Every structure is written in C-alpha cells, then in structure tokens.
Amino acid sequence: MIFTKMHGTGNDFIIIDDRDEKFLNRESSIAKILCDRHFGIGADGILVIRNSNSADIEMIIINSDGSYAAMCGNGIRCFAKYAYDENIIKKNEISIMTGDGIKIAKIEDNGGIAEKVKIYMGTASFETKNIPALLKEDIINHTIFVNNKEYKINSMLMGVPHTVVMGKLEKFDVNEGKYIEKYNEIFPEGTNVNFCEVVDESHVKVKTWERGAGATLSCGTGCCASAVAANKLGLTGKKVQVSVPGGIVYVEIEEDGVYMIGDSMITFRGETDLI
C-alpha cells in the first residue's frame, strides 16, 4: 500500500487513494493496524479517497479505533490539499462528499500548491434529536456531574456530536473527556468533548477529547463547535481565532453556516506491507 501522512494543526492522518476500491469494506481493520503508533504508521485516523457520482470526490473517515466518522474538519483540509496538490481535482473550489453531506473546499493557491484551505462546515444544530442526546431541551449551560466533578456543558451536532465545556483550561485535564464522552445518561452514541477558554471576543483556546481517537492536538469540528458555543453564549463575536495545542485555525460564523480556515501539511510519503 502506498500512503501519504499529513496533519492539520497536529491532527494527523494517513491518506489512502482507493479510487479503484481495492480496500473496499476493509477500512476499519486497516485503520486499526495503520494508526497504531507503535506497531503501525501512527495517526488519529485514515482518510480514504473514493470517486463520487454527486461530488468531485468522496472522503471516507475512519478513526484510529476503527470507528466511522461522518466528518472531520482538520481531515477535510488535509484531504482537499492532497486532492489539489496531486492533481486529482485541480479546481479552486472542490466539492467533497462526506458522511455529513457535500462540503466545499476553497483553495488558496501558491505556485500550484494549496497553501490555505477554507471549508464550509455546514450549520450547527442544537436539536437534541440530531446530536443525538436524551434530553428534550437544548443543552446550553446544562449542569452534569461526572466523577463527582461539576461541568457546564453545551452540546450540538457540528457534523458530528460535540460537547463544549467553558472555563479556564488549567482547570481541566483533557483526559476527563473520556468520561463525558460516554455519559450514557445523555449521549447514547457518545460525544466529542472540547474544553474551551475565552481569551477575548475574537480568540479562544481549546483542547479536545475526540470520540474514537482520544486526546488530539487539534479537532477541526471541535474548533468550530467551540466557536459556535462561545458565540451563542455571547462571549465572542462571529470571527474567532482558535488556538489548539497543535496550532491555530480560524472560524467564521456566517448566515449560511460555519467556515473554517487553516493550513495542512504533508509530513511524509511511504509504502507499507502491513496490509
């Protein structure tokens, strides 16, 4: 198998071009093998390239534990850059089919290479049936107790389920997210967990526990969810710099939805005999 390793603000992925469907229906087992950081290549997940009848290209996302993800913000930036740089789709606007529908990637070109990618991430839904969550009312500043600790949570569907906990980051260990993720009294399918600190009205800091991957250096959909939650609570404006352990992305909240802007990087290419 030929592969490319990429990352978006430290959220790393293995890109596999499978337009000939050689690995069809094997994605889960492949992800668990390749993403192992000791016995494999090491990554937070794999991104599989497939042809699409309704978009320019399709992205299949599999987490490191083998579970399927409908959407990944950092992943789709890496995916779009790869498709552009490798001349698979050489357009300044690329339509990408995901499990959360078609997303549009706008490419900022620099000498034939995608330097920045702006992604239309869709809209955030606070309806509990969409998250899904087992409460009737929107989850905004809702109090829960996990392991005898109080959390004020804000939950939404931002492509995938996200829960945002506001507060000083120093008060939270990101690994606390594993217990909120599986808080079955509310989240029957689990949730991604973001701890978000507001610096000022245009800047937040975030650290994320990802459902299916654990603590990551960055989560694109989590950055968007955190910006949306902070704005909804009246703590920030509609254009926000989001600082994560792996770098910086920018989130813009428009009338038609949420946009994320950031870079991505190819770290290395290789061939593996593990598959």
GROMACS .gro file of C-alpha atoms in nm:
model
  275
    1MET     CA    1   0.000   0.000   0.000
    2ILE     CA    2   0.122   0.348  -0.095
    3PHE     CA    3   0.026   0.615   0.159
    4THR     CA    4   0.077   0.980   0.246
    5LYS     CA    5   0.096   1.111   0.603
    6MET     CA    6  -0.049   1.458   0.667
    7HIS     CA    7  -0.154   1.674   0.957
    8GLY     CA    8  -0.372   1.976   1.019
    9THR     CA    9  -0.256   2.162   1.332
   10GLY     CA   10  -0.119   1.837   1.469
   11ASN     CA   11  -0.429   1.626   1.398
   12ASP     CA   12  -0.264   1.358   1.183
   13PHE     CA   13  -0.400   1.131   0.914
   14ILE     CA   14  -0.295   0.862   0.671
   15ILE     CA   15  -0.423   0.936   0.321
   16ILE     CA   16  -0.506   0.633   0.105
   17ASP     CA   17  -0.603   0.675  -0.260
   18ASP     CA   18  -0.856   0.397  -0.311
   19ARG     CA   19  -1.041   0.516  -0.618
   20ASP     CA   20  -1.006   0.164  -0.758
   21GLU     CA   21  -1.180   0.030  -0.440
   22LYS     CA   22  -0.907  -0.221  -0.367
   23PHE     CA   23  -0.968  -0.183   0.007
   24LEU     CA   24  -1.348  -0.157  -0.001
   25ASN     CA   25  -1.514  -0.281   0.323
   26ARG     CA   26  -1.173  -0.322   0.490
   27GLU     CA   27  -1.135   0.036   0.608
   28SER     CA   28  -1.198  -0.033   0.977
   29SER     CA   29  -0.942  -0.310   1.014
   30ILE     CA   30  -0.691  -0.116   0.804
   31ALA     CA   31  -0.729   0.192   1.025
   32LYS     CA   32  -0.666  -0.002   1.345
   33ILE     CA   33  -0.348  -0.153   1.202
   34LEU     CA   34  -0.203   0.157   1.037
   35CYS     CA   35  -0.292   0.408   1.310
   36ASP     CA   36  -0.114   0.218   1.587
   37ARG     CA   37   0.173   0.446   1.692
   38HIS     CA   38   0.399   0.159   1.797
   39PHE     CA   39   0.328  -0.120   1.550
   40GLY     CA   40   0.193   0.080   1.256
   41ILE     CA   41   0.245   0.420   1.094
   42GLY     CA   42   0.066   0.613   1.364
   43ALA     CA   43  -0.224   0.856   1.317
   44ASP     CA   44  -0.551   0.982   1.461
   45GLY     CA   45  -0.732   0.829   1.165
   46ILE     CA   46  -0.726   0.739   0.797
   47LEU     CA   47  -0.879   0.933   0.507
   48VAL     CA   48  -0.979   0.719   0.209
   49ILE     CA   49  -1.020   0.876  -0.135
   50ARG     CA   50  -1.308   0.741  -0.342
   51ASN     CA   51  -1.484   0.851  -0.661
   52SER     CA   52  -1.824   1.015  -0.621
   53ASN     CA   53  -2.124   1.040  -0.851
   54SER     CA   54  -2.258   1.353  -0.679
   55ALA     CA   55  -1.941   1.547  -0.587
   56ASP     CA   56  -1.591   1.595  -0.726
   57ILE     CA   57  -1.453   1.335  -0.484
   58GLU     CA   58  -1.554   1.139  -0.172
   59MET     CA   59  -1.379   1.125   0.164
   60ILE     CA   60  -1.419   0.825   0.395
   61ILE     CA   61  -1.304   0.893   0.753
   62ILE     CA   62  -1.211   0.615   0.992
   63ASN     CA   63  -1.087   0.687   1.345
   64SER     CA   64  -0.784   0.515   1.494
   65ASP     CA   65  -1.008   0.271   1.684
   66GLY     CA   66  -1.172   0.160   1.358
   67SER     CA   67  -1.495   0.354   1.408
   68TYR     CA   68  -1.651   0.556   1.126
   69ALA     CA   69  -1.672   0.937   1.146
   70ALA     CA   70  -1.915   1.138   0.935
   71MET     CA   71  -1.699   1.449   0.927
   72CYS     CA   72  -1.357   1.577   1.031
   73GLY     CA   73  -1.258   1.942   0.993
   74ASN     CA   74  -0.881   1.903   1.002
   75GLY     CA   75  -0.909   1.587   0.795
   76ILE     CA   76  -1.103   1.752   0.515
   77ARG     CA   77  -0.844   2.033   0.490
   78CYS     CA   78  -0.571   1.769   0.450
   79PHE     CA   79  -0.790   1.578   0.206
   80ALA     CA   80  -0.859   1.885  -0.008
   81LYS     CA   81  -0.491   1.985  -0.017
   82TYR     CA   82  -0.391   1.633  -0.119
   83ALA     CA   83  -0.652   1.615  -0.397
   84TYR     CA   84  -0.541   1.957  -0.526
   85ASP     CA   85  -0.165   1.912  -0.497
   86GLU     CA   86  -0.177   1.566  -0.655
   87ASN     CA   87  -0.388   1.696  -0.947
   88ILE     CA   88  -0.674   1.459  -0.864
   89ILE     CA   89  -0.909   1.760  -0.862
   90LYS     CA   90  -0.735   2.078  -0.979
   91LYS     CA   91  -1.008   2.331  -0.903
   92ASN     CA   92  -1.016   2.628  -0.668
   93GLU     CA   93  -1.348   2.505  -0.531
   94ILE     CA   94  -1.370   2.132  -0.467
   95SER     CA   95  -1.693   1.958  -0.369
   96ILE     CA   96  -1.627   1.670  -0.129
   97MET     CA   97  -1.882   1.409  -0.033
   98THR     CA   98  -1.870   1.319   0.337
   99GLY     CA   99  -2.093   1.132   0.576
  100ASP     CA  100  -2.234   1.473   0.670
  101GLY     CA  101  -2.315   1.563   0.310
  102ILE     CA  102  -2.126   1.761   0.048
  103LYS     CA  103  -1.869   2.013   0.177
  104ILE     CA  104  -1.699   2.281  -0.033
  105ALA     CA  105  -1.326   2.340  -0.001
  106LYS     CA  106  -1.194   2.673  -0.131
  107ILE     CA  107  -0.827   2.657  -0.222
  108GLU     CA  108  -0.579   2.943  -0.184
  109ASP     CA  109  -0.312   2.856  -0.442
  110ASN     CA  110   0.056   2.940  -0.416
  111GLY     CA  111   0.259   2.820  -0.713
  112GLY     CA  112   0.029   2.530  -0.789
  113ILE     CA  113   0.018   2.417  -0.426
  114ALA     CA  114  -0.275   2.459  -0.186
  115GLU     CA  115  -0.146   2.697   0.082
  116LYS     CA  116  -0.468   2.761   0.274
  117VAL     CA  117  -0.799   2.580   0.263
  118LYS     CA  118  -1.134   2.730   0.361
  119ILE     CA  119  -1.404   2.474   0.433
  120TYR     CA  120  -1.777   2.527   0.451
  121MET     CA  121  -1.855   2.315   0.757
  122GLY     CA  122  -2.234   2.339   0.741
  123THR     CA  123  -2.459   2.454   1.024
  124ALA     CA  124  -2.457   2.363   1.391
  125SER     CA  125  -2.773   2.202   1.526
  126PHE     CA  126  -2.864   2.223   1.895
  127GLU     CA  127  -3.169   2.000   1.849
  128THR     CA  128  -3.113   1.708   2.082
  129LYS     CA  129  -3.262   1.456   1.839
  130ASN     CA  130  -2.990   1.544   1.589
  131ILE     CA  131  -2.694   1.518   1.828
  132PRO     CA  132  -2.835   1.266   1.947
  133ALA     CA  133  -2.896   1.335   2.315
  134LEU     CA  134  -3.156   1.202   2.558
  135LEU     CA  135  -3.287   1.541   2.672
  136LYS     CA  136  -3.584   1.731   2.534
  137GLU     CA  137  -3.447   2.085   2.566
  138ASP     CA  138  -3.135   2.230   2.402
  139ILE     CA  139  -2.821   2.156   2.602
  140ILE     CA  140  -2.692   2.504   2.682
  141ASN     CA  141  -2.517   2.570   3.014
  142HIS     CA  142  -2.655   2.238   3.133
  143THR     CA  143  -2.503   2.103   3.455
  144ILE     CA  144  -2.382   1.746   3.482
  145PHE     CA  145  -2.175   1.567   3.746
  146VAL     CA  146  -1.915   1.316   3.631
  147ASN     CA  147  -1.679   1.152   3.880
  148ASN     CA  148  -1.801   1.398   4.144
  149LYS     CA  149  -1.697   1.697   3.933
  150GLU     CA  150  -1.939   1.959   3.800
  151TYR     CA  151  -1.937   2.055   3.432
  152LYS     CA  152  -2.146   2.314   3.248
  153ILE     CA  153  -2.194   2.166   2.902
  154ASN     CA  154  -2.316   2.293   2.566
  155SER     CA  155  -2.390   2.026   2.306
  156MET     CA  156  -2.460   2.032   1.934
  157LEU     CA  157  -2.422   1.844   1.610
  158MET     CA  158  -2.138   2.009   1.417
  159GLY     CA  159  -2.103   1.740   1.153
  160VAL     CA  160  -2.051   1.501   1.445
  161PRO     CA  161  -2.167   1.528   1.808
  162HIS     CA  162  -1.977   1.786   2.012
  163THR     CA  163  -1.995   1.898   2.373
  164VAL     CA  164  -1.823   2.219   2.478
  165VAL     CA  165  -1.721   2.286   2.839
  166MET     CA  166  -1.638   2.652   2.903
  167GLY     CA  167  -1.374   2.754   3.158
  168LYS     CA  168  -1.005   2.802   3.223
  169LEU     CA  169  -0.812   2.522   3.055
  170GLU     CA  170  -0.589   2.484   3.360
  171LYS     CA  171  -0.891   2.354   3.550
  172PHE     CA  172  -0.937   2.058   3.315
  173ASP     CA  173  -0.731   1.756   3.222
  174VAL     CA  174  -0.822   1.671   2.863
  175ASN     CA  175  -0.850   1.306   2.968
  176GLU     CA  176  -1.160   1.399   3.167
  177GLY     CA  177  -1.325   1.399   2.826
  178LYS     CA  178  -1.329   1.019   2.813
  179TYR     CA  179  -1.587   1.012   3.093
  180ILE     CA  180  -1.806   1.285   2.946
  181GLU     CA  181  -1.783   1.116   2.603
  182LYS     CA  182  -1.955   0.807   2.744
  183TYR     CA  183  -2.200   0.987   2.972
  184ASN     CA  184  -2.480   0.750   2.870
  185GLU     CA  185  -2.747   0.935   3.066
  186ILE     CA  186  -2.739   1.194   2.788
  187PHE     CA  187  -2.526   1.070   2.495
  188PRO     CA  188  -2.632   0.725   2.370
  189GLU     CA  189  -2.376   0.733   2.087
  190GLY     CA  190  -2.109   0.926   2.276
  191THR     CA  191  -1.983   1.277   2.208
  192ASN     CA  192  -1.662   1.461   2.130
  193VAL     CA  193  -1.560   1.684   2.421
  194ASN     CA  194  -1.400   2.029   2.394
  195PHE     CA  195  -1.267   2.232   2.684
  196CYS     CA  196  -1.281   2.596   2.578
  197GLU     CA  197  -1.132   2.907   2.736
  198VAL     CA  198  -1.231   3.250   2.609
  199VAL     CA  199  -0.930   3.482   2.583
  200ASP     CA  200  -1.124   3.775   2.439
  201GLU     CA  201  -1.413   3.833   2.197
  202SER     CA  202  -1.207   3.717   1.898
  203HIS     CA  203  -0.989   3.447   2.050
  204VAL     CA  204  -1.049   3.115   2.227
  205LYS     CA  205  -0.821   2.832   2.335
  206VAL     CA  206  -0.941   2.473   2.301
  207LYS     CA  207  -0.827   2.124   2.387
  208THR     CA  208  -1.026   1.824   2.267
  209TRP     CA  209  -1.100   1.466   2.356
  210GLU     CA  210  -1.218   1.301   2.035
  211ARG     CA  211  -1.469   1.021   2.030
  212GLY     CA  212  -1.288   0.726   1.875
  213ALA     CA  213  -0.940   0.880   1.888
  214GLY     CA  214  -0.881   1.017   2.239
  215ALA     CA  215  -0.686   1.333   2.315
  216THR     CA  216  -0.569   1.503   1.996
  217LEU     CA  217  -0.358   1.810   1.924
  218SER     CA  218  -0.647   1.958   1.728
  219CYS     CA  219  -1.003   1.886   1.614
  220GLY     CA  220  -1.148   2.094   1.331
  221THR     CA  221  -1.514   2.029   1.401
  222GLY     CA  222  -1.435   2.081   1.770
  223CYS     CA  223  -1.283   2.422   1.695
  224CYS     CA  224  -1.599   2.514   1.506
  225ALA     CA  225  -1.827   2.383   1.782
  226SER     CA  226  -1.631   2.577   2.045
  227ALA     CA  227  -1.655   2.900   1.843
  228VAL     CA  228  -2.028   2.844   1.790
  229ALA     CA  229  -2.089   2.774   2.161
  230ALA     CA  230  -1.886   3.077   2.274
  231ASN     CA  231  -2.074   3.300   2.030
  232LYS     CA  232  -2.412   3.161   2.133
  233LEU     CA  233  -2.330   3.235   2.497
  234GLY     CA  234  -2.241   3.594   2.399
  235LEU     CA  235  -1.874   3.553   2.486
  236THR     CA  236  -1.724   3.607   2.139
  237GLY     CA  237  -1.803   3.759   1.802
  238LYS     CA  238  -1.857   3.577   1.475
  239LYS     CA  239  -1.491   3.566   1.368
  240VAL     CA  240  -1.270   3.377   1.608
  241GLN     CA  241  -0.910   3.264   1.625
  242VAL     CA  242  -0.899   2.919   1.782
  243SER     CA  243  -0.569   2.820   1.944
  244VAL     CA  244  -0.519   2.447   1.996
  245PRO     CA  245  -0.212   2.252   2.114
  246GLY     CA  246  -0.116   2.189   1.751
  247GLY     CA  247  -0.154   2.541   1.613
  248ILE     CA  248  -0.420   2.790   1.506
  249VAL     CA  249  -0.731   2.778   1.288
  250TYR     CA  250  -0.986   3.049   1.217
  251VAL     CA  251  -1.362   3.009   1.238
  252GLU     CA  252  -1.617   3.240   1.078
  253ILE     CA  253  -1.987   3.217   1.156
  254GLU     CA  254  -2.197   3.337   0.863
  255GLU     CA  255  -2.570   3.338   0.794
  256ASP     CA  256  -2.543   3.023   0.583
  257GLY     CA  257  -2.326   2.833   0.830
  258VAL     CA  258  -1.977   2.792   0.969
  259TYR     CA  259  -1.648   2.827   0.782
  260MET     CA  260  -1.305   2.710   0.893
  261ILE     CA  261  -0.975   2.837   0.753
  262GLY     CA  262  -0.636   2.679   0.811
  263ASP     CA  263  -0.336   2.512   0.659
  264SER     CA  264  -0.228   2.149   0.640
  265MET     CA  265   0.099   1.976   0.571
  266ILE     CA  266   0.233   1.663   0.407
  267THR     CA  267   0.483   1.514   0.652
  268PHE     CA  268   0.599   1.210   0.456
  269ARG     CA  269   0.508   0.952   0.193
  270GLY     CA  270   0.575   0.581   0.204
  271GLU     CA  271   0.484   0.224   0.131
  272THR     CA  272   0.376  -0.035   0.387
  273ASP     CA  273   0.350  -0.413   0.381
  274LEU     CA  274   0.122  -0.421   0.687
  275ILE     CA  275  -0.189  -0.451   0.466
   0.00000   0.00000   0.00000
